[in-house]
PDB file of C-alpha atoms in Angstrom:
ATOM      1  CA  UNK A   1      -2.387  14.919  10.273  1.00  0.00           C
ATOM      2  CA  UNK A   2      -0.313  13.301   7.747  1.00  0.00           C
ATOM      3  CA  UNK A   3      -2.671  11.522   5.539  1.00  0.00           C
ATOM      4  CA  UNK A   4      -3.684  11.180   1.942  1.00  0.00           C
ATOM      5  CA  UNK A   5      -7.350  11.819   1.155  1.00  0.00           C
ATOM      6  CA  UNK A   6      -9.505  10.883  -1.736  1.00  0.00           C
ATOM      7  CA  UNK A   7     -12.513  13.020  -2.857  1.00  0.00           C
ATOM      8  CA  UNK A   8     -14.802  10.486  -4.364  1.00  0.00           C
ATOM      9  CA  UNK A   9     -15.309   7.007  -3.175  1.00  0.00           C
ATOM     10  CA  UNK A  10     -16.708   5.558  -6.005  1.00  0.00           C
ATOM     11  CA  UNK A  11     -16.692   6.420  -9.742  1.00  0.00           C
ATOM     12  CA  UNK A  12     -18.769   4.741 -12.283  1.00  0.00           C
ATOM     13  CA  UNK A  13     -17.855   5.292 -15.837  1.00  0.00           C
ATOM     14  CA  UNK A  14     -18.844   3.908 -19.233  1.00  0.00           C
ATOM     15  CA  UNK A  15     -16.312   1.507 -21.014  1.00  0.00           C
ATOM     16  CA  UNK A  16     -14.541   3.537 -23.542  1.00  0.00           C
ATOM     17  CA  UNK A  17     -14.790   6.851 -21.483  1.00  0.00           C
ATOM     18  CA  UNK A  18     -11.902   8.601 -19.656  1.00  0.00           C
ATOM     19  CA  UNK A  19     -11.773   8.283 -15.778  1.00  0.00           C
ATOM     20  CA  UNK A  20     -10.359  10.823 -13.512  1.00  0.00           C
ATOM     21  CA  UNK A  21      -9.389   9.901 -10.068  1.00  0.00           C
ATOM     22  CA  UNK A  22      -8.604  12.603  -7.588  1.00  0.00           C
ATOM     23  CA  UNK A  23      -6.586  12.588  -4.353  1.00  0.00           C
ATOM     24  CA  UNK A  24      -5.627  15.485  -1.900  1.00  0.00           C
ATOM     25  CA  UNK A  25      -2.558  15.089   0.305  1.00  0.00           C
ATOM     26  CA  UNK A  26      -1.429  17.204   3.371  1.00  0.00           C
ATOM     27  CA  UNK A  27       2.127  16.586   4.038  1.00  0.00           C
ATOM     28  CA  UNK A  28       4.123  19.303   2.384  1.00  0.00           C
ATOM     29  CA  UNK A  29       7.305  17.362   2.929  1.00  0.00           C
ATOM     30  CA  UNK A  30       6.124  14.541   0.503  1.00  0.00           C
ATOM     31  CA  UNK A  31       8.045  14.549  -2.618  1.00  0.00           C
ATOM     32  CA  UNK A  32       7.089  11.394  -4.237  1.00  0.00           C
ATOM     33  CA  UNK A  33       3.666  10.008  -5.032  1.00  0.00           C
ATOM     34  CA  UNK A  34       2.421   6.820  -6.698  1.00  0.00           C
ATOM     35  CA  UNK A  35      -0.909   5.412  -7.956  1.00  0.00           C
ATOM     36  CA  UNK A  36      -1.872   1.870  -7.035  1.00  0.00           C
ATOM     37  CA  UNK A  37      -4.522  -0.324  -8.317  1.00  0.00           C
ATOM     38  CA  UNK A  38      -5.867  -3.089  -6.160  1.00  0.00           C
ATOM     39  CA  UNK A  39      -8.112  -5.755  -7.271  1.00  0.00           C
ATOM     40  CA  UNK A  40     -10.136  -8.084  -4.871  1.00  0.00           C
ATOM     41  CA  UNK A  41      -7.892 -10.304  -3.072  1.00  0.00           C
ATOM     42  CA  UNK A  42      -4.734  -9.065  -4.275  1.00  0.00           C
ATOM     43  CA  UNK A  43      -1.926  -6.546  -2.983  1.00  0.00           C
ATOM     44  CA  UNK A  44      -1.817  -2.975  -4.463  1.00  0.00           C
ATOM     45  CA  UNK A  45      -0.210  -2.890  -7.822  1.00  0.00           C
ATOM     46  CA  UNK A  46       2.029  -0.152  -9.136  1.00  0.00           C
ATOM     47  CA  UNK A  47       0.460   1.971 -11.898  1.00  0.00           C
ATOM     48  CA  UNK A  48       2.518   5.179 -12.044  1.00  0.00           C
ATOM     49  CA  UNK A  49       4.446   7.521 -10.129  1.00  0.00           C
ATOM     50  CA  UNK A  50       5.635  10.977 -10.017  1.00  0.00           C
ATOM     51  CA  UNK A  51       8.345  13.258  -8.331  1.00  0.00           C
ATOM     52  CA  UNK A  52       7.514  16.436  -7.011  1.00  0.00           C
ATOM     53  CA  UNK A  53       9.705  18.111  -9.362  1.00  0.00           C
ATOM     54  CA  UNK A  54       7.276  17.187 -12.089  1.00  0.00           C
ATOM     55  CA  UNK A  55       3.849  18.220 -12.660  1.00  0.00           C
ATOM     56  CA  UNK A  56       2.755  15.613 -15.213  1.00  0.00           C
ATOM     57  CA  UNK A  57       3.958  12.185 -16.087  1.00  0.00           C
ATOM     58  CA  UNK A  58       2.334   9.846 -18.776  1.00  0.00           C
ATOM     59  CA  UNK A  59       2.212   6.094 -19.065  1.00  0.00           C
ATOM     60  CA  UNK A  60       0.308   3.583 -21.162  1.00  0.00           C
ATOM     61  CA  UNK A  61      -3.259   4.885 -21.075  1.00  0.00           C
ATOM     62  CA  UNK A  62      -2.615   6.552 -17.688  1.00  0.00           C
ATOM     63  CA  UNK A  63      -1.387  10.173 -16.738  1.00  0.00           C
ATOM     64  CA  UNK A  64      -0.758  11.585 -13.325  1.00  0.00           C
ATOM     65  CA  UNK A  65      -0.981  15.212 -12.594  1.00  0.00           C
ATOM     66  CA  UNK A  66       0.468  16.848  -9.779  1.00  0.00           C
ATOM     67  CA  UNK A  67      -0.348  20.236  -8.411  1.00  0.00           C
ATOM     68  CA  UNK A  68       1.878  21.308  -5.543  1.00  0.00           C
ATOM     69  CA  UNK A  69       0.229  24.649  -4.909  1.00  0.00           C
ATOM     70  CA  UNK A  70      -3.075  23.179  -3.893  1.00  0.00           C
ATOM     71  CA  UNK A  71      -1.575  19.705  -2.779  1.00  0.00           C
ATOM     72  CA  UNK A  72      -3.667  17.831  -5.475  1.00  0.00           C
ATOM     73  CA  UNK A  73      -2.863  14.542  -7.421  1.00  0.00           C
ATOM     74  CA  UNK A  74      -5.049  13.067 -10.055  1.00  0.00           C
ATOM     75  CA  UNK A  75      -4.962   9.845 -11.999  1.00  0.00           C
ATOM     76  CA  UNK A  76      -6.404  10.016 -15.637  1.00  0.00           C
ATOM     77  CA  UNK A  77      -7.364   6.547 -17.471  1.00  0.00           C
ATOM     78  CA  UNK A  78      -7.731   6.746 -21.063  1.00  0.00           C
ATOM     79  CA  UNK A  79     -10.541   4.663 -22.821  1.00  0.00           C
ATOM     80  CA  UNK A  80     -11.462   2.953 -19.683  1.00  0.00           C
ATOM     81  CA  UNK A  81     -11.854  -0.859 -19.856  1.00  0.00           C
ATOM     82  CA  UNK A  82     -13.756  -3.444 -17.711  1.00  0.00           C
ATOM     83  CA  UNK A  83     -10.291  -4.661 -16.502  1.00  0.00           C
ATOM     84  CA  UNK A  84      -9.670  -1.503 -14.926  1.00  0.00           C
ATOM     85  CA  UNK A  85     -12.521  -1.995 -12.631  1.00  0.00           C
ATOM     86  CA  UNK A  86     -10.681  -2.080  -9.108  1.00  0.00           C
ATOM     87  CA  UNK A  87      -9.910   0.234  -5.915  1.00  0.00           C
ATOM     88  CA  UNK A  88      -7.343   2.936  -6.707  1.00  0.00           C
ATOM     89  CA  UNK A  89      -5.160   4.323  -4.174  1.00  0.00           C
ATOM     90  CA  UNK A  90      -2.763   7.244  -4.096  1.00  0.00           C
ATOM     91  CA  UNK A  91       0.080   7.261  -1.853  1.00  0.00           C
ATOM     92  CA  UNK A  92       2.838   9.540  -0.807  1.00  0.00           C
ATOM     93  CA  UNK A  93       6.314   9.440   0.856  1.00  0.00           C
ATOM     94  CA  UNK A  94       9.055  11.652   1.459  1.00  0.00           C
ATOM     95  CA  UNK A  95      12.753  11.263   0.558  1.00  0.00           C
ATOM     96  CA  UNK A  96      13.778  11.843   4.103  1.00  0.00           C
ATOM     97  CA  UNK A  97      11.640   9.024   5.453  1.00  0.00           C
ATOM     98  CA  UNK A  98      12.505   5.428   5.317  1.00  0.00           C
ATOM     99  CA  UNK A  99      10.152   5.228   2.075  1.00  0.00           C
ATOM    100  CA  UNK A 100       7.052   4.001   4.114  1.00  0.00           C
ATOM    101  CA  UNK A 101       3.990   5.086   2.234  1.00  0.00           C
ATOM    102  CA  UNK A 102       1.058   6.967   3.434  1.00  0.00           C
ATOM    103  CA  UNK A 103      -2.060   5.898   1.533  1.00  0.00           C
ATOM    104  CA  UNK A 104      -5.462   7.382   1.011  1.00  0.00           C
ATOM    105  CA  UNK A 105      -8.905   5.333   1.508  1.00  0.00           C
ATOM    106  CA  UNK A 106      -9.297   4.393  -1.858  1.00  0.00           C
ATOM    107  CA  UNK A 107     -11.651   5.204  -4.746  1.00  0.00           C
ATOM    108  CA  UNK A 108     -13.630   2.258  -6.393  1.00  0.00           C
ATOM    109  CA  UNK A 109     -13.680   2.349 -10.173  1.00  0.00           C
ATOM    110  CA  UNK A 110     -16.766   0.544 -11.741  1.00  0.00           C
ATOM    111  CA  UNK A 111     -16.480   0.229 -15.600  1.00  0.00           C
ATOM    112  CA  UNK A 112     -19.884  -0.358 -16.949  1.00  0.00           C
ATOM    113  CA  UNK A 113     -20.013  -2.233 -20.280  1.00  0.00           C
TER     114      UNK A 113
ATOM    115  CA  UNK B   1      10.012 -14.202 -12.096  1.00  0.00           C
ATOM    116  CA  UNK B   2       8.655 -14.696  -8.209  1.00  0.00           C
ATOM    117  CA  UNK B   3       7.096 -11.900  -6.757  1.00  0.00           C
ATOM    118  CA  UNK B   4       6.318 -11.360  -2.953  1.00  0.00           C
ATOM    119  CA  UNK B   5       4.690 -14.226  -1.315  1.00  0.00           C
ATOM    120  CA  UNK B   6       2.804 -14.381   1.928  1.00  0.00           C
ATOM    121  CA  UNK B   7       1.573 -17.326   3.985  1.00  0.00           C
ATOM    122  CA  UNK B   8      -0.918 -18.050   5.235  1.00  0.00           C
ATOM    123  CA  UNK B   9      -3.428 -16.301   2.922  1.00  0.00           C
ATOM    124  CA  UNK B  10      -6.139 -16.648   5.204  1.00  0.00           C
ATOM    125  CA  UNK B  11      -5.910 -16.962   9.081  1.00  0.00           C
ATOM    126  CA  UNK B  12      -8.791 -17.359  11.505  1.00  0.00           C
ATOM    127  CA  UNK B  13      -7.895 -17.051  15.180  1.00  0.00           C
ATOM    128  CA  UNK B  14      -9.746 -17.131  18.569  1.00  0.00           C
ATOM    129  CA  UNK B  15      -9.391 -13.913  20.694  1.00  0.00           C
ATOM    130  CA  UNK B  16      -6.482 -14.246  22.659  1.00  0.00           C
ATOM    131  CA  UNK B  17      -4.511 -16.658  20.448  1.00  0.00           C
ATOM    132  CA  UNK B  18      -0.886 -15.699  18.929  1.00  0.00           C
ATOM    133  CA  UNK B  19      -0.556 -15.739  15.311  1.00  0.00           C
ATOM    134  CA  UNK B  20       2.612 -15.611  13.114  1.00  0.00           C
ATOM    135  CA  UNK B  21       2.435 -14.284   9.492  1.00  0.00           C
ATOM    136  CA  UNK B  22       5.350 -14.901   6.983  1.00  0.00           C
ATOM    137  CA  UNK B  23       6.561 -12.855   4.176  1.00  0.00           C
ATOM    138  CA  UNK B  24       8.857 -14.002   1.443  1.00  0.00           C
ATOM    139  CA  UNK B  25      10.209 -10.841  -0.326  1.00  0.00           C
ATOM    140  CA  UNK B  26      11.685 -10.695  -3.877  1.00  0.00           C
ATOM    141  CA  UNK B  27      15.330 -12.112  -3.802  1.00  0.00           C
ATOM    142  CA  UNK B  28      17.714  -9.323  -3.513  1.00  0.00           C
ATOM    143  CA  UNK B  29      15.207  -6.733  -2.226  1.00  0.00           C
ATOM    144  CA  UNK B  30      16.934  -4.756   0.776  1.00  0.00           C
ATOM    145  CA  UNK B  31      13.848  -2.939   1.930  1.00  0.00           C
ATOM    146  CA  UNK B  32      10.669  -4.721   3.499  1.00  0.00           C
ATOM    147  CA  UNK B  33       7.601  -3.140   4.701  1.00  0.00           C
ATOM    148  CA  UNK B  34       4.563  -4.204   6.652  1.00  0.00           C
ATOM    149  CA  UNK B  35       1.193  -2.739   6.226  1.00  0.00           C
ATOM    150  CA  UNK B  36      -2.190  -3.343   7.683  1.00  0.00           C
ATOM    151  CA  UNK B  37      -5.349  -2.787   5.724  1.00  0.00           C
ATOM    152  CA  UNK B  38      -8.735  -2.512   7.315  1.00  0.00           C
ATOM    153  CA  UNK B  39     -11.882  -3.574   5.202  1.00  0.00           C
ATOM    154  CA  UNK B  40     -12.548  -0.578   2.909  1.00  0.00           C
ATOM    155  CA  UNK B  41      -9.508   1.483   4.081  1.00  0.00           C
ATOM    156  CA  UNK B  42      -6.032   1.944   2.490  1.00  0.00           C
ATOM    157  CA  UNK B  43      -3.043   0.248   3.757  1.00  0.00           C
ATOM    158  CA  UNK B  44      -1.588   1.663   6.973  1.00  0.00           C
ATOM    159  CA  UNK B  45       2.383   1.342   7.716  1.00  0.00           C
ATOM    160  CA  UNK B  46       3.274  -0.936  10.628  1.00  0.00           C
ATOM    161  CA  UNK B  47       7.024  -1.211  10.258  1.00  0.00           C
ATOM    162  CA  UNK B  48      10.067  -1.235   8.085  1.00  0.00           C
ATOM    163  CA  UNK B  49      13.273  -3.264   7.700  1.00  0.00           C
ATOM    164  CA  UNK B  50      16.496  -2.527   5.854  1.00  0.00           C
ATOM    165  CA  UNK B  51      17.947  -6.027   5.683  1.00  0.00           C
ATOM    166  CA  UNK B  52      17.695  -7.566   9.061  1.00  0.00           C
ATOM    167  CA  UNK B  53      17.571  -4.257  10.744  1.00  0.00           C
ATOM    168  CA  UNK B  54      14.172  -2.877  11.907  1.00  0.00           C
ATOM    169  CA  UNK B  55      14.525   0.957  11.321  1.00  0.00           C
ATOM    170  CA  UNK B  56      11.054   2.033  11.797  1.00  0.00           C
ATOM    171  CA  UNK B  57       8.445   0.481  13.936  1.00  0.00           C
ATOM    172  CA  UNK B  58       6.491   3.523  14.560  1.00  0.00           C
ATOM    173  CA  UNK B  59       3.200   2.113  12.949  1.00  0.00           C
ATOM    174  CA  UNK B  60       2.916  -0.895  15.391  1.00  0.00           C
ATOM    175  CA  UNK B  61      -0.383  -0.354  17.141  1.00  0.00           C
ATOM    176  CA  UNK B  62       0.745  -1.949  20.397  1.00  0.00           C
ATOM    177  CA  UNK B  63       3.358  -4.037  21.945  1.00  0.00           C
ATOM    178  CA  UNK B  64       1.376  -7.193  21.153  1.00  0.00           C
ATOM    179  CA  UNK B  65       2.902  -6.650  17.583  1.00  0.00           C
ATOM    180  CA  UNK B  66       6.280  -7.839  16.809  1.00  0.00           C
ATOM    181  CA  UNK B  67       8.256  -8.181  13.664  1.00  0.00           C
ATOM    182  CA  UNK B  68      11.542  -9.741  12.593  1.00  0.00           C
ATOM    183  CA  UNK B  69      13.872 -10.526   9.690  1.00  0.00           C
ATOM    184  CA  UNK B  70      16.821 -12.210  11.434  1.00  0.00           C
ATOM    185  CA  UNK B  71      18.687 -13.098   7.921  1.00  0.00           C
ATOM    186  CA  UNK B  72      17.630 -10.130   5.975  1.00  0.00           C
ATOM    187  CA  UNK B  73      15.304 -11.959   3.750  1.00  0.00           C
ATOM    188  CA  UNK B  74      12.140 -13.840   4.999  1.00  0.00           C
ATOM    189  CA  UNK B  75      10.099 -11.600   7.742  1.00  0.00           C
ATOM    190  CA  UNK B  76       7.500 -12.676  10.116  1.00  0.00           C
ATOM    191  CA  UNK B  77       5.020 -10.414  11.877  1.00  0.00           C
ATOM    192  CA  UNK B  78       4.002 -11.806  15.022  1.00  0.00           C
ATOM    193  CA  UNK B  79       0.721 -10.878  16.841  1.00  0.00           C
ATOM    194  CA  UNK B  80       0.278 -11.990  20.589  1.00  0.00           C
ATOM    195  CA  UNK B  81      -2.997 -12.308  22.395  1.00  0.00           C
ATOM    196  CA  UNK B  82      -5.052 -11.267  19.193  1.00  0.00           C
ATOM    197  CA  UNK B  83      -8.116  -9.064  19.580  1.00  0.00           C
ATOM    198  CA  UNK B  84     -10.937  -8.466  17.382  1.00  0.00           C
ATOM    199  CA  UNK B  85      -9.842  -5.187  16.322  1.00  0.00           C
ATOM    200  CA  UNK B  86      -6.732  -6.926  14.760  1.00  0.00           C
ATOM    201  CA  UNK B  87      -8.775  -8.267  12.067  1.00  0.00           C
ATOM    202  CA  UNK B  88      -7.507  -6.988   8.815  1.00  0.00           C
ATOM    203  CA  UNK B  89      -5.387  -7.903   5.705  1.00  0.00           C
ATOM    204  CA  UNK B  90      -1.627  -7.858   6.587  1.00  0.00           C
ATOM    205  CA  UNK B  91       0.276  -6.762   3.475  1.00  0.00           C
ATOM    206  CA  UNK B  92       4.029  -7.255   2.945  1.00  0.00           C
ATOM    207  CA  UNK B  93       5.985  -5.038   0.241  1.00  0.00           C
ATOM    208  CA  UNK B  94       9.618  -5.066  -0.672  1.00  0.00           C
ATOM    209  CA  UNK B  95      11.935  -2.955  -2.704  1.00  0.00           C
ATOM    210  CA  UNK B  96      15.243  -2.610  -3.846  1.00  0.00           C
ATOM    211  CA  UNK B  97      16.374   0.185  -1.401  1.00  0.00           C
ATOM    212  CA  UNK B  98      15.949   3.752  -1.755  1.00  0.00           C
ATOM    213  CA  UNK B  99      12.684   5.641  -1.051  1.00  0.00           C
ATOM    214  CA  UNK B 100      12.123   6.160  -4.597  1.00  0.00           C
ATOM    215  CA  UNK B 101      12.018   2.462  -5.540  1.00  0.00           C
ATOM    216  CA  UNK B 102       8.934   0.672  -6.364  1.00  0.00           C
ATOM    217  CA  UNK B 103       7.472  -1.255  -3.618  1.00  0.00           C
ATOM    218  CA  UNK B 104       6.254  -4.512  -4.784  1.00  0.00           C
ATOM    219  CA  UNK B 105       3.245  -5.935  -2.617  1.00  0.00           C
ATOM    220  CA  UNK B 106       2.311  -9.503  -1.634  1.00  0.00           C
ATOM    221  CA  UNK B 107      -1.081 -10.840  -1.857  1.00  0.00           C
ATOM    222  CA  UNK B 108      -1.748 -10.177   1.879  1.00  0.00           C
ATOM    223  CA  UNK B 109      -2.853 -12.448   4.753  1.00  0.00           C
ATOM    224  CA  UNK B 110      -6.509 -11.765   5.704  1.00  0.00           C
ATOM    225  CA  UNK B 111      -6.719 -12.242   9.569  1.00  0.00           C
ATOM    226  CA  UNK B 112     -10.029 -12.724  11.339  1.00  0.00           C
ATOM    227  CA  UNK B 113     -10.304 -12.760  14.975  1.00  0.00           C
ATOM    228  CA  UNK B 114     -13.278 -14.345  16.426  1.00  0.00           C
TER     229      UNK B 114
END
């Protein structure tokens, strides 16, 4: 069906290492993708987005890669910090829709000091 | 500036009770979304408003769920005759308008139905 899935439910990394969180999407009509960070007891917080006409976008310490051929999305976090510990969701939407987001199940990122 | 706020933050209801969850979007945001997030899952879309018009309610799980936004700002999600499977975090998000605009999420209301 139309859903976004994540390959790894839990990712544990050492502080200072780089983290890579992966996501597969199935809706070919999706043309806008977003990564969200959710801390316990809080709502999802926007991290970075990418449109389907791009394959890479960089932010501060974060990079999102989009591979439309295999319908794959990844989030790279450089020099992971303890404050990065949270659940990360990828989400997709289509310009033709109302903007409603389809989320995956989430990956928990644990940063070990 | 003020973000999206939701109240109450926590709600415990006995099965069969009606509940009302409130969302105060960011001032000036045209679009408002409700999502339901079960424990350990990603949020799932419930309904969408553009100003006061409810343009998409395809995600509402049953006719016990009802949402409104009568003046195009504050929105209320009402659940009638609550059941245990309604236990979840209910998230509200608002955005300026188009599909590409960032959605800002509130902290959510955690509903527990006993």
